[in-house]
Structure formats: structure tokens, C-alpha cells
Coordinates of C-alpha atoms in Angstrom, one line a residue:
M108 CA 5.3 4.8 17.5
S109 CA 2.3 3.2 15.6
T110 CA 2.9 2.3 12.1
P111 CA 0.4 4.3 9.9
L112 CA -2.0 2.2 7.7
S113 CA -3.7 3.0 4.5
V114 CA -6.8 1.1 3.7
V115 CA -7.5 0.7 -0.1
I116 CA -10.7 -0.5 -1.7
I117 CA -12.0 -0.6 -5.3
T118 CA -15.7 -0.2 -5.9
K119 CA -18.4 -0.2 -8.6
N120 CA -22.0 0.2 -7.4
E121 CA -21.3 -1.1 -3.9
E122 CA -24.0 0.7 -1.9
K123 CA -25.1 -2.5 -0.4
N124 CA -21.7 -3.5 1.0
I125 CA -19.4 -0.5 1.3
G126 CA -20.8 0.8 4.5
R127 CA -20.1 -2.4 6.4
C128 CA -16.7 -2.6 4.9
L129 CA -15.7 0.9 5.9
E130 CA -17.2 0.6 9.4
S131 CA -15.1 -2.5 10.0
V132 CA -11.8 -0.8 9.2
L133 CA -12.3 2.5 11.2
P134 CA -10.4 1.1 14.1
V135 CA -7.2 0.3 12.2
A136 CA -7.2 2.9 9.3
D137 CA -5.2 6.1 9.3
E138 CA -6.4 6.7 5.8
I139 CA -9.1 5.1 3.6
V140 CA -8.7 5.3 -0.2
V141 CA -11.6 4.3 -2.4
V142 CA -11.0 4.0 -6.2
D143 CA -14.4 3.8 -7.8
S144 CA -15.2 2.7 -11.3
L145 CA -17.8 5.4 -12.0
S146 CA -20.7 4.1 -9.8
D147 CA -24.1 5.4 -10.4
D148 CA -25.6 4.4 -7.1
N149 CA -25.0 5.9 -3.6
T150 CA -21.5 4.4 -3.1
K151 CA -19.8 7.8 -3.3
N152 CA -21.9 9.4 -0.7
I153 CA -21.4 6.6 1.7
C154 CA -17.7 6.6 1.2
L155 CA -17.5 10.3 1.8
H156 CA -19.7 9.9 5.0
Y157 CA -17.0 7.6 6.4
G158 CA -14.2 10.1 5.5
A159 CA -12.7 8.1 2.7
R160 CA -10.7 9.8 0.0
F161 CA -12.8 9.0 -3.1
I162 CA -11.0 8.7 -6.5
E163 CA -13.0 8.1 -9.6
Q164 CA -11.1 5.9 -12.3
P165 CA -12.7 3.9 -15.2
F166 CA -12.1 0.3 -14.6
L167 CA -8.7 -1.0 -15.9
G168 CA -9.2 -4.7 -15.1
Y169 CA -9.1 -6.1 -11.5
I170 CA -5.3 -6.3 -11.3
Q171 CA -4.7 -3.0 -12.9
Q172 CA -7.3 -1.2 -10.9
K173 CA -6.0 -2.6 -7.6
N174 CA -2.4 -1.5 -8.5
F175 CA -3.7 1.9 -9.3
A176 CA -5.4 2.0 -5.9
L177 CA -2.1 1.1 -4.3
S178 CA -0.4 3.9 -6.0
Q179 CA -2.9 6.4 -4.5
A180 CA -2.1 5.3 -0.9
T181 CA -0.1 7.8 1.2
H182 CA 1.4 5.2 3.6
A183 CA 3.6 2.3 2.7
F184 CA 1.8 -0.1 5.0
V185 CA -1.5 -1.1 3.2
L186 CA -4.6 -3.1 3.9
S187 CA -6.3 -4.0 0.6
L188 CA -10.0 -5.1 0.8
D189 CA -12.9 -5.7 -1.7
A190 CA -16.1 -3.7 -1.0
D191 CA -18.0 -6.9 -0.1
E192 CA -15.5 -7.8 2.6
A193 CA -15.1 -6.7 6.2
L194 CA -12.8 -7.4 9.2
D195 CA -14.0 -9.5 12.1
S196 CA -13.2 -8.3 15.6
Q197 CA -10.2 -10.7 16.0
L198 CA -8.6 -9.6 12.9
V199 CA -9.0 -6.0 13.9
Q200 CA -7.1 -6.8 17.1
S201 CA -4.4 -8.7 15.2
I202 CA -3.8 -5.7 12.9
L203 CA -3.8 -3.3 15.8
A204 CA -1.0 -5.3 17.4
I205 CA 0.9 -5.3 14.2
K206 CA 0.6 -1.6 13.9
Q207 CA 2.4 -1.2 17.3
Q208 CA 5.5 -3.1 16.1
A209 CA 8.4 -0.9 15.2
A210 CA 9.2 -2.8 12.1
P211 CA 6.2 -4.9 10.7
A212 CA 6.9 -7.8 8.4
S213 CA 6.6 -7.2 4.6
A214 CA 3.3 -9.0 4.3
Y215 CA 0.6 -10.8 6.3
K216 CA -2.1 -13.3 5.4
M217 CA -5.4 -14.2 6.9
N218 CA -8.3 -16.6 6.4
R219 CA -11.4 -15.4 4.5
L220 CA -14.8 -16.6 5.5
T221 CA -17.5 -16.4 2.7
N222 CA -21.2 -15.9 3.3
F223 CA -23.3 -17.5 0.6
C224 CA -27.0 -16.8 0.5
G225 CA -27.2 -16.0 4.2
R226 CA -24.9 -18.9 5.6
W227 CA -21.1 -19.0 6.4
I228 CA -19.4 -21.6 4.3
R229 CA -16.6 -23.4 6.2
H230 CA -15.7 -26.2 3.9
G231 CA -15.1 -27.1 0.1
R232 CA -12.6 -24.7 -1.6
W233 CA -14.0 -21.6 0.0
Y234 CA -12.5 -21.9 3.4
P235 CA -9.9 -21.1 4.8
D236 CA -9.2 -19.4 1.5
Q237 CA -6.0 -17.6 2.8
K238 CA -5.3 -14.2 1.4
V239 CA -2.4 -11.8 1.6
R240 CA -4.1 -8.5 2.2
L241 CA -1.8 -6.5 4.6
F242 CA 1.6 -5.6 3.3
N243 CA 4.3 -3.0 2.5
K244 CA 3.3 -1.8 -1.0
E245 CA 7.0 -1.0 -1.7
Q246 CA 7.6 -4.8 -1.6
A247 CA 4.4 -6.0 -3.2
E248 CA 2.1 -5.7 -6.3
W249 CA -1.0 -7.3 -7.6
G250 CA -0.5 -9.9 -10.1
G251 CA -2.1 -13.2 -11.2
E252 CA -4.6 -13.5 -14.0
N253 CA -7.9 -11.6 -14.1
P254 CA -10.3 -12.0 -12.4
H255 CA -8.2 -14.0 -9.9
D256 CA -5.8 -11.5 -8.7
K257 CA -3.2 -12.1 -6.0
I258 CA -0.4 -10.3 -4.3
I259 CA 3.1 -10.9 -5.6
L260 CA 5.8 -10.3 -2.9
A261 CA 9.3 -9.3 -3.7
N262 CA 12.2 -11.6 -3.1
D263 CA 9.7 -14.5 -2.5
A264 CA 8.9 -13.2 1.0
Q265 CA 6.8 -15.4 3.1
P266 CA 3.7 -13.8 4.6
I267 CA 2.9 -14.2 8.4
H268 CA -0.5 -15.6 9.2
L269 CA -2.8 -13.5 11.4
K270 CA -5.6 -14.6 13.6
G271 CA -9.1 -13.6 12.6
D272 CA -11.1 -13.7 9.3
I273 CA -11.9 -11.4 6.4
L274 CA -15.7 -11.7 6.2
H275 CA -16.7 -12.1 2.6
Y276 CA -20.3 -11.2 1.8
S277 CA -20.2 -12.7 -1.7
Y278 CA -23.7 -13.6 -3.0
Y279 CA -27.1 -12.8 -1.7
T280 CA -28.9 -15.0 -4.2
I281 CA -28.2 -17.9 -6.5
E282 CA -29.0 -15.6 -9.5
E283 CA -26.0 -13.4 -8.5
Y284 CA -23.8 -16.5 -8.3
L285 CA -24.8 -17.6 -11.8
N286 CA -24.3 -14.2 -13.3
Q287 CA -20.8 -14.0 -11.7
I288 CA -19.8 -17.4 -13.0
N289 CA -20.8 -16.3 -16.6
K290 CA -18.9 -13.1 -16.2
F291 CA -15.8 -14.5 -14.7
S292 CA -15.6 -17.5 -17.0
T293 CA -15.6 -15.1 -20.0
I294 CA -12.7 -13.1 -18.5
Q295 CA -10.8 -16.3 -17.7
A296 CA -11.4 -17.7 -21.3
E297 CA -10.2 -14.4 -22.8
G298 CA -7.1 -14.4 -20.7
L299 CA -6.2 -17.9 -21.7
Y300 CA -6.8 -17.2 -25.3
K301 CA -4.4 -14.2 -25.2
R302 CA -1.7 -16.4 -23.8
G303 CA -2.2 -18.8 -26.7
K304 CA -3.9 -21.6 -24.7
K305 CA -6.0 -24.3 -26.3
A306 CA -9.1 -26.1 -25.0
S307 CA -8.8 -29.8 -25.4
A308 CA -11.6 -32.3 -25.0
I309 CA -10.1 -33.6 -21.7
K310 CA -10.2 -30.0 -20.3
I311 CA -13.9 -29.5 -21.4
Y312 CA -15.1 -32.9 -20.3
L313 CA -12.9 -34.1 -17.4
N314 CA -11.7 -30.9 -15.7
P315 CA -15.2 -29.9 -14.5
V316 CA -15.8 -33.3 -13.0
I317 CA -12.5 -33.1 -11.2
A318 CA -13.3 -29.7 -9.9
F319 CA -16.6 -30.9 -8.5
I320 CA -15.0 -33.8 -6.7
R321 CA -12.3 -31.8 -5.2
A322 CA -14.8 -29.2 -3.8
Y323 CA -17.7 -31.5 -2.8
L324 CA -15.9 -34.7 -1.6
F325 CA -12.2 -34.0 -0.9
G326 CA -12.9 -30.5 0.4
A327 CA -16.0 -31.7 2.4
G328 CA -18.3 -29.3 0.6
F329 CA -21.1 -31.7 1.5
R330 CA -20.9 -30.5 5.2
D331 CA -22.3 -27.2 4.1
G332 CA -25.5 -28.8 3.1
Y333 CA -27.3 -27.8 -0.1
R334 CA -25.3 -24.6 -0.3
G335 CA -22.1 -26.7 -0.5
L336 CA -23.7 -28.7 -3.4
I337 CA -24.6 -25.4 -5.2
I338 CA -21.1 -24.2 -4.8
A339 CA -19.5 -27.3 -6.0
Y340 CA -21.7 -27.3 -9.1
G341 CA -20.8 -23.7 -9.6
I342 CA -17.0 -24.4 -9.4
A343 CA -17.5 -27.3 -11.9
Y344 CA -19.7 -25.0 -14.2
T345 CA -17.2 -22.2 -14.2
T346 CA -14.5 -24.7 -15.3
L347 CA -16.8 -26.0 -18.0
L348 CA -17.7 -22.5 -19.4
K349 CA -14.1 -21.3 -19.1
Y350 CA -12.8 -24.1 -21.5
A351 CA -15.9 -24.1 -23.7
K352 CA -15.6 -20.3 -24.3
L353 CA -11.9 -20.8 -24.9
K354 CA -12.7 -23.4 -27.5
L355 CA -15.1 -21.1 -29.2
L356 CA -12.4 -18.4 -29.4
N357 CA -9.9 -20.9 -30.8
E358 CA -12.4 -22.0 -33.4
K359 CA -13.2 -18.4 -34.4
S360 CA -9.6 -17.6 -34.7
T361 CA -9.0 -20.6 -36.9
T362 CA -12.0 -19.7 -39.1
Q363 CA -10.7 -16.1 -39.5
Q364 CA -7.2 -17.3 -40.5
T365 CA -8.6 -19.7 -42.9
E366 CA -10.7 -17.0 -44.6
Q367 CA -7.7 -14.6 -44.8
T368 CA -5.5 -17.1 -46.5
S369 CA -8.2 -18.5 -48.9

């Protein structure tokens, strides 16, 4: 007997991507659940066209939203994707084979291949970029630190690797990449601040340089041409902004405390 599978996706104004995502999961999905953060484009109509159960939920944070989406899945066996992702044909076949097993493992991981400005990126820190996305939701939950969520498995279970790639259509333009860097670095800085972290001079000046070297040289990002250079600079810039913004939050907090005690 085939193991039923729920596909869960969170969305917000994803009319450009969601159709491709839904089309790719049709061969494996017994149920598609889309949790939408109140889109005002054509996302809802596209999802309904593909037969998805469409649930509107104001955004709770990446981790919280994805855990809410898991709670809406009817089946225990779940494939979790982002709207800008899709399954390649080999991964579809791998998942179909898993569904035929009487007792699938608690979790499976797969490589994610990212498309940046029209070109697949196969080096640097962006590939193979292994992700756990297929799992038993009764033995897993989303954790990590926003915006970088990850699946946390019960009892330190080890996921099994599947052949095939998640195709990630990340950024269509450099402007989108820069906007996301600014957005994500703010979220990261706020998360570090809430945890009581400090931004030292070493972190502000040295960590971005290390991040660039790891991505461009050690990760062979240079093999992806000028896109690899842009990505490596972006990784370094994200690191710089994260700690610079944290430093400003620390300074603001210190100033407020001084004013309150004076």
C-alpha cells in the first residue's frame, strides 16, 4: 500500500513561482496544503486551480509559519517546499519509490540546486546545499533561527539522502538579491539581539572577509563566473550588515539604559 503524502507550502505574493512548484509535485502529492500570508496577487487562484487546500494565515515568522503549515497537513508523511522551489524529474522518481515502502524512514534529505539570474549555480556555498524536506511530521518540527529555518528531528535521527534535486528559482535580478540581503540581515540581527549577542569589531571587520573567501575560493564560487563573484560578495555583505545592524541595536539599547538611569 502506498504511503500517502501531504505537500505543504507557505506563500506570499508568489504568482511568479507557485504554478511551477505545484506542477512539479502533482505526481507525488496526495494532498497539497498552501498556507498563504494574505497575498494580494493571483497566488490564491493559481493554487485553487491546482486543487490545493488554501489557508490564509497572517505571517508568524518563517519557522512559526512552517510549523503552522505542518499542523494543517492531513497525512503524517510530509514534503515541505518553498513556493520558489520545484522537484526535478529524478527527485520525483525517488519520492515515488519511497512512497511504495511499507515503512518509510523518519526523514530524507536531498540536494538543492539554485538558479541565480538565469543560471544554475553549482559551486560556492549554494550547492549541494542539502535540505531535509521529506519527513514524518510526528517526528520532526521546524527550528533554527529566522530566517534560516531547518528541520529538527526527534531522537537525533539521521536522514537518508535521495537522488535528485530541489530546483530553487531564487533571484531573477540582482536588485531582488540585494533587497533580500537587506531584509534577511535585519531579521538575523534582531534575532541575535534578542539572544543577548554582541557585535565585536572582529565580527564586523573580519567575518565578512572570511565569508567571502569560503564562498569564492574554498567553495570554488569562481567557477560560476561573475555570478559566483556576485554571490560571494552578497554572502560577505550579508555578514557585514548582520553584525553592523546588531552593533546599532546594542548601541541603542545602551543609550536607552543610560538615559533611564540618569
